[in-house]
């Protein structure tokens, strides 16, 4: 499966310890143990003959980097300058005060260095319900994104009966459950062969409810609700509905983020990049509802059920 990493050329909410040729940007404020954060070194455009010398991140674990990104910045006089961003993602291991070390590089034959930056690491507090919800779309270091998607995004079909008589209505509801930032595309609607079908609810109604499963609250989207009337006796299958998802995780805590957003669409999948948000990564995942067999019995000659219409 594909994934995309989006890193800004200029990072907001950063503290800066700068030298003219090279500077360091570190996430502002204390970070919690086990929580990832970014360190960014900004310097003039490197040529192929130039070198970047990685620092030794004592007291931290490197989970990503170095990653090199080109950028541009404007000086005080309006001059446009080419820059190079070198980005690391670190995890703090123990509480305390640490100095994120400066780095050095050889640029145009000269060694340039950045200063270090002090950061405070605190113990992670017990999670409140709101924080647990936020953690659903925050991808921690070493966490399996696909397992996280399976735990927090899935589709289900519910039928009110799996055995009925000819002409007796059966209701099927297709739902998407999510706690994540996601965009879902219905790539295949279920085949409902052997039934006359009446649509009751679709995406147009935008039906969303909250449902608690094992103590966790999910946004539950009713994708489709149909009433099916079996035409003849036999066993018939409600085919799976297939859904393709693009899920966006944050690689670091995002201030002010309180609720996930979901979009569900029907039709052709677009190839746009979903979003271009700070410090995000996007994963694709496909899923489907289970196939459901409905056993249809012939109508008894002597006693027809009350709901029989045929």
Coordinates of C-alpha atoms in Angstrom, one line a residue:
X1 CA 0.0 0.0 0.0
X2 CA 1.1 3.5 -0.7
X3 CA 1.8 6.1 1.9
X4 CA 2.7 9.7 1.7
X5 CA 4.7 11.9 4.1
X6 CA 3.9 15.6 4.2
X7 CA 6.5 17.8 5.9
X8 CA 6.3 21.6 5.9
X9 CA 9.1 23.7 4.7
X10 CA 8.6 26.1 7.5
X11 CA 7.3 24.8 10.8
X12 CA 4.8 26.7 13.0
X13 CA 4.9 26.9 16.8
X14 CA 8.6 26.4 17.0
X15 CA 11.3 27.9 19.1
X16 CA 14.5 29.0 17.3
X17 CA 18.1 29.0 18.3
X18 CA 19.9 30.4 15.3
X19 CA 23.2 31.1 13.8
X20 CA 23.5 32.9 10.5
X21 CA 24.4 29.9 8.4
X22 CA 22.5 27.2 10.2
X23 CA 19.7 27.0 12.8
X24 CA 17.8 24.4 14.8
X25 CA 14.0 24.3 15.2
X26 CA 12.5 22.2 18.0
X27 CA 8.9 21.7 19.0
X28 CA 8.0 24.3 21.6
X29 CA 7.0 23.3 25.1
X30 CA 7.5 20.1 27.1
X31 CA 7.1 16.7 25.5
X32 CA 6.0 13.5 27.3
X33 CA 8.0 10.3 27.5
X34 CA 7.2 8.0 24.6
X35 CA 5.8 10.9 22.6
X36 CA 7.4 11.7 19.2
X37 CA 8.5 15.2 18.2
X38 CA 10.4 16.8 15.4
X39 CA 13.8 18.4 15.2
X40 CA 14.6 20.4 12.1
X41 CA 18.0 21.9 11.0
X42 CA 17.7 24.7 8.5
X43 CA 20.7 25.7 6.4
X44 CA 21.6 27.1 3.0
X45 CA 21.1 25.0 -0.1
X46 CA 23.5 22.0 0.0
X47 CA 25.4 21.2 -3.2
X48 CA 26.3 17.6 -4.1
X49 CA 29.9 18.2 -2.8
X50 CA 28.6 19.5 0.6
X51 CA 28.0 17.2 3.6
X52 CA 25.7 17.1 6.5
X53 CA 27.0 15.6 9.8
X54 CA 24.3 14.0 11.9
X55 CA 24.4 14.8 15.6
X56 CA 24.3 12.2 18.4
X57 CA 20.9 12.3 20.0
X58 CA 21.7 11.0 23.5
X59 CA 18.6 10.5 25.6
X60 CA 16.4 10.2 22.6
X61 CA 15.5 7.4 20.1
X62 CA 15.5 8.3 16.4
X63 CA 12.4 6.9 14.7
X64 CA 12.7 8.7 11.4
X65 CA 15.4 10.7 9.6
X66 CA 17.4 12.4 8.4
X67 CA 15.0 13.5 5.7
X68 CA 16.1 16.3 3.4
X69 CA 13.6 18.8 2.0
X70 CA 14.2 21.9 -0.2
X71 CA 12.6 25.2 0.7
X72 CA 12.6 28.9 0.2
X73 CA 12.6 31.8 2.6
X74 CA 12.5 35.6 2.2
X75 CA 15.1 37.8 3.9
X76 CA 14.3 41.2 5.6
X77 CA 15.2 42.9 2.3
X78 CA 12.8 40.7 0.4
X79 CA 15.5 38.6 -1.2
X80 CA 14.5 35.0 -1.9
X81 CA 16.9 32.4 -0.5
X82 CA 17.1 28.7 -1.2
X83 CA 17.3 26.6 2.0
X84 CA 17.6 22.9 2.9
X85 CA 15.6 21.4 5.8
X86 CA 17.0 18.3 7.5
X87 CA 14.3 16.7 9.6
X88 CA 14.4 14.1 12.4
X89 CA 11.6 12.5 14.4
X90 CA 12.7 11.6 17.9
X91 CA 11.1 10.0 21.0
X92 CA 12.0 11.1 24.5
X93 CA 12.9 8.1 26.7
X94 CA 13.0 9.5 30.3
X95 CA 11.8 12.7 32.0
X96 CA 14.3 15.5 32.6
X97 CA 15.8 18.5 30.9
X98 CA 17.8 17.7 27.8
X99 CA 19.7 19.6 25.1
X100 CA 18.9 18.6 21.6
X101 CA 22.3 18.8 20.0
X102 CA 23.2 21.1 17.2
X103 CA 24.4 19.7 13.9
X104 CA 27.2 20.6 11.6
X105 CA 27.7 20.7 7.8
X106 CA 30.4 21.4 5.3
X107 CA 29.0 24.1 2.9
X108 CA 31.2 25.6 0.2
X109 CA 34.2 24.0 1.9
X110 CA 33.5 25.6 5.3
X111 CA 32.1 24.0 8.4
X112 CA 28.9 25.6 9.8
X113 CA 27.2 24.6 13.0
X114 CA 24.0 25.2 14.8
X115 CA 23.5 25.7 18.5
X116 CA 21.6 23.1 20.5
X117 CA 18.1 23.7 22.0
X118 CA 16.9 22.8 25.5
X119 CA 13.7 20.7 25.8
X120 CA 11.8 19.6 28.9
X121 CA 10.6 16.0 29.0
X122 CA 7.9 15.1 31.5
X123 CA 6.2 11.9 32.5
X124 CA 3.1 11.0 30.4
X125 CA -0.1 11.6 32.4
X126 CA -2.9 9.1 32.6
X127 CA -5.1 9.5 29.6
X128 CA -8.4 11.2 29.9
X129 CA -11.2 10.1 27.5
X130 CA -10.7 13.1 25.3
X131 CA -6.9 12.3 25.1
X132 CA -7.7 8.6 24.2
X133 CA -9.8 9.9 21.3
X134 CA -7.0 12.2 20.2
X135 CA -4.5 9.3 20.3
X136 CA -6.6 7.4 17.8
X137 CA -5.4 9.6 15.0
X138 CA -1.9 10.3 16.4
X139 CA 0.5 7.6 15.1
X140 CA 3.0 6.8 17.9
X141 CA 6.6 5.7 17.2
X142 CA 6.7 2.0 16.3
X143 CA 2.9 1.7 16.0
X144 CA 1.5 -0.4 13.2
X145 CA -0.7 1.9 11.2
X146 CA -2.7 -0.9 9.5
X147 CA -3.5 -2.6 12.8
X148 CA -4.6 0.8 14.1
X149 CA -6.9 1.3 11.1
X150 CA -8.4 -2.2 11.6
X151 CA -9.1 -1.4 15.3
X152 CA -10.6 2.0 14.6
X153 CA -12.2 1.9 11.1
X154 CA -14.5 -0.9 9.8
X155 CA -17.7 -1.5 8.0
X156 CA -20.6 -3.8 9.0
X157 CA -23.9 -5.0 7.6
X158 CA -26.9 -5.6 9.8
X159 CA -29.9 -7.6 8.7
X160 CA -33.1 -7.9 10.8
X161 CA -33.6 -11.6 9.8
X162 CA -31.7 -14.3 8.0
X163 CA -34.7 -16.5 7.4
X164 CA -38.0 -15.4 6.0
X165 CA -40.8 -16.3 3.7
X166 CA -41.3 -15.3 0.1
X167 CA -42.5 -11.7 0.0
X168 CA -41.6 -11.0 3.7
X169 CA -39.5 -7.9 3.9
X170 CA -35.9 -8.0 5.2
X171 CA -34.0 -4.9 6.2
X172 CA -30.2 -4.5 5.6
X173 CA -28.2 -1.6 6.9
X174 CA -24.6 -0.9 5.8
X175 CA -22.6 1.2 8.3
X176 CA -19.1 2.6 8.6
X177 CA -17.5 2.9 12.1
X178 CA -14.6 5.3 12.6
X179 CA -12.6 7.2 15.2
X180 CA -10.1 8.3 12.6
X181 CA -9.4 11.1 10.1
X182 CA -10.5 9.4 6.9
X183 CA -12.0 9.6 3.5
X184 CA -13.8 6.5 2.3
X185 CA -14.9 5.7 -1.2
X186 CA -17.5 3.0 -1.9
X187 CA -16.0 1.1 -4.8
X188 CA -18.6 -1.7 -5.0
X189 CA -22.2 -1.7 -3.9
X190 CA -23.5 -5.1 -2.8
X191 CA -25.4 -7.3 -5.2
X192 CA -28.9 -8.0 -4.0
X193 CA -30.0 -10.7 -6.4
X194 CA -33.3 -12.5 -5.8
X195 CA -34.9 -9.5 -4.1
X196 CA -36.9 -6.5 -5.1
X197 CA -35.1 -3.6 -3.4
X198 CA -36.4 -0.4 -1.9
X199 CA -33.7 2.2 -0.8
X200 CA -34.6 3.8 2.5
X201 CA -31.4 5.8 3.5
X202 CA -28.3 6.7 1.5
X203 CA -25.3 8.9 1.7
X204 CA -27.4 11.9 0.8
X205 CA -29.1 11.8 4.2
X206 CA -25.7 12.1 6.0
X207 CA -27.0 10.0 8.9
X208 CA -24.3 9.9 11.6
X209 CA -24.7 8.6 15.2
X210 CA -22.4 7.9 18.1
X211 CA -22.1 4.3 19.3
X212 CA -19.9 3.0 22.2
X213 CA -18.1 -0.3 21.6
X214 CA -16.0 -1.7 24.4
X215 CA -15.9 1.7 26.1
X216 CA -14.8 3.6 22.9
X217 CA -17.0 6.0 21.1
X218 CA -17.3 5.6 17.3
X219 CA -18.8 7.9 14.7
X220 CA -21.3 5.6 12.9
X221 CA -22.2 6.5 9.4
X222 CA -25.2 4.9 7.8
X223 CA -24.0 4.3 4.2
X224 CA -27.1 2.6 2.9
X225 CA -30.3 1.1 4.3
X226 CA -32.6 -1.0 2.1
X227 CA -35.7 -3.1 2.4
X228 CA -35.6 -6.3 0.4
X229 CA -38.5 -8.4 -0.7
X230 CA -37.5 -12.0 -1.7
X231 CA -39.1 -13.1 -4.9
X232 CA -38.9 -16.9 -4.6
X233 CA -37.8 -19.7 -2.2
X234 CA -34.1 -20.5 -1.9
X235 CA -30.9 -19.2 -0.3
X236 CA -29.7 -15.8 -1.5
X237 CA -26.6 -13.9 -0.7
X238 CA -26.3 -10.2 0.2
X239 CA -22.9 -9.5 -1.4
X240 CA -20.2 -7.5 0.4
X241 CA -20.0 -3.8 0.1
X242 CA -16.4 -2.8 -0.7
X243 CA -14.9 0.4 0.7
X244 CA -11.5 1.9 0.0
X245 CA -10.1 4.3 2.7
X246 CA -7.4 6.9 2.9
X247 CA -6.6 7.5 6.5
X248 CA -4.5 10.4 7.8
X249 CA -2.4 10.1 10.9
X250 CA -0.5 12.9 12.7
X251 CA 3.1 12.1 13.5
X252 CA 3.1 14.5 16.4
X253 CA 0.6 16.0 18.7
X254 CA -1.4 18.8 17.0
X255 CA -2.5 21.6 19.3
X256 CA -6.2 22.5 19.0
X257 CA -7.2 19.3 17.3
X258 CA -10.3 17.9 19.1
X259 CA -12.4 15.8 16.7
X260 CA -11.6 13.5 13.7
X261 CA -13.2 14.2 10.4
X262 CA -14.6 11.6 8.0
X263 CA -15.8 11.9 4.4
X264 CA -17.7 9.1 2.6
X265 CA -18.2 9.2 -1.2
X266 CA -19.7 6.9 -3.8
X267 CA -18.2 6.6 -7.3
X268 CA -14.8 7.1 -9.0
X269 CA -11.8 7.4 -6.7
X270 CA -9.8 10.6 -7.3
X271 CA -6.0 10.7 -7.2
X272 CA -5.5 13.9 -5.2
X273 CA -3.3 14.0 -2.2
X274 CA -6.1 14.1 0.3
X275 CA -4.6 16.9 2.3
X276 CA -1.3 18.7 2.9
X277 CA -1.3 19.2 6.6
X278 CA 1.6 19.7 8.9
X279 CA 3.4 16.5 10.0
X280 CA 1.0 14.0 8.5
X281 CA 1.2 10.6 6.9
X282 CA -1.6 8.9 4.8
X283 CA -2.2 5.2 4.5
X284 CA -4.6 3.4 2.1
X285 CA -6.8 0.5 3.3
X286 CA -9.5 -1.6 1.7
X287 CA -12.3 -3.4 3.6
X288 CA -15.6 -5.0 3.0
X289 CA -18.7 -6.1 4.8
X290 CA -19.3 -9.8 5.3
X291 CA -21.5 -11.7 2.8
X292 CA -24.8 -12.6 4.4
X293 CA -27.0 -15.5 3.3
X294 CA -30.8 -15.2 3.6
X295 CA -32.8 -18.4 3.5
X296 CA -36.2 -17.8 1.9
X297 CA -38.9 -20.3 2.6
X298 CA -42.1 -20.9 0.5
X299 CA -45.2 -19.5 2.0
X300 CA -47.2 -22.1 3.9
X301 CA -50.5 -22.9 2.3
X302 CA -52.4 -22.8 5.6
X303 CA -50.7 -20.1 7.6
X304 CA -49.1 -17.1 6.1
X305 CA -47.1 -14.7 8.3
X306 CA -48.7 -11.4 9.2
X307 CA -46.1 -9.4 7.3
X308 CA -46.5 -11.4 4.1
X309 CA -47.4 -9.1 1.2
X310 CA -47.1 -11.4 -1.8

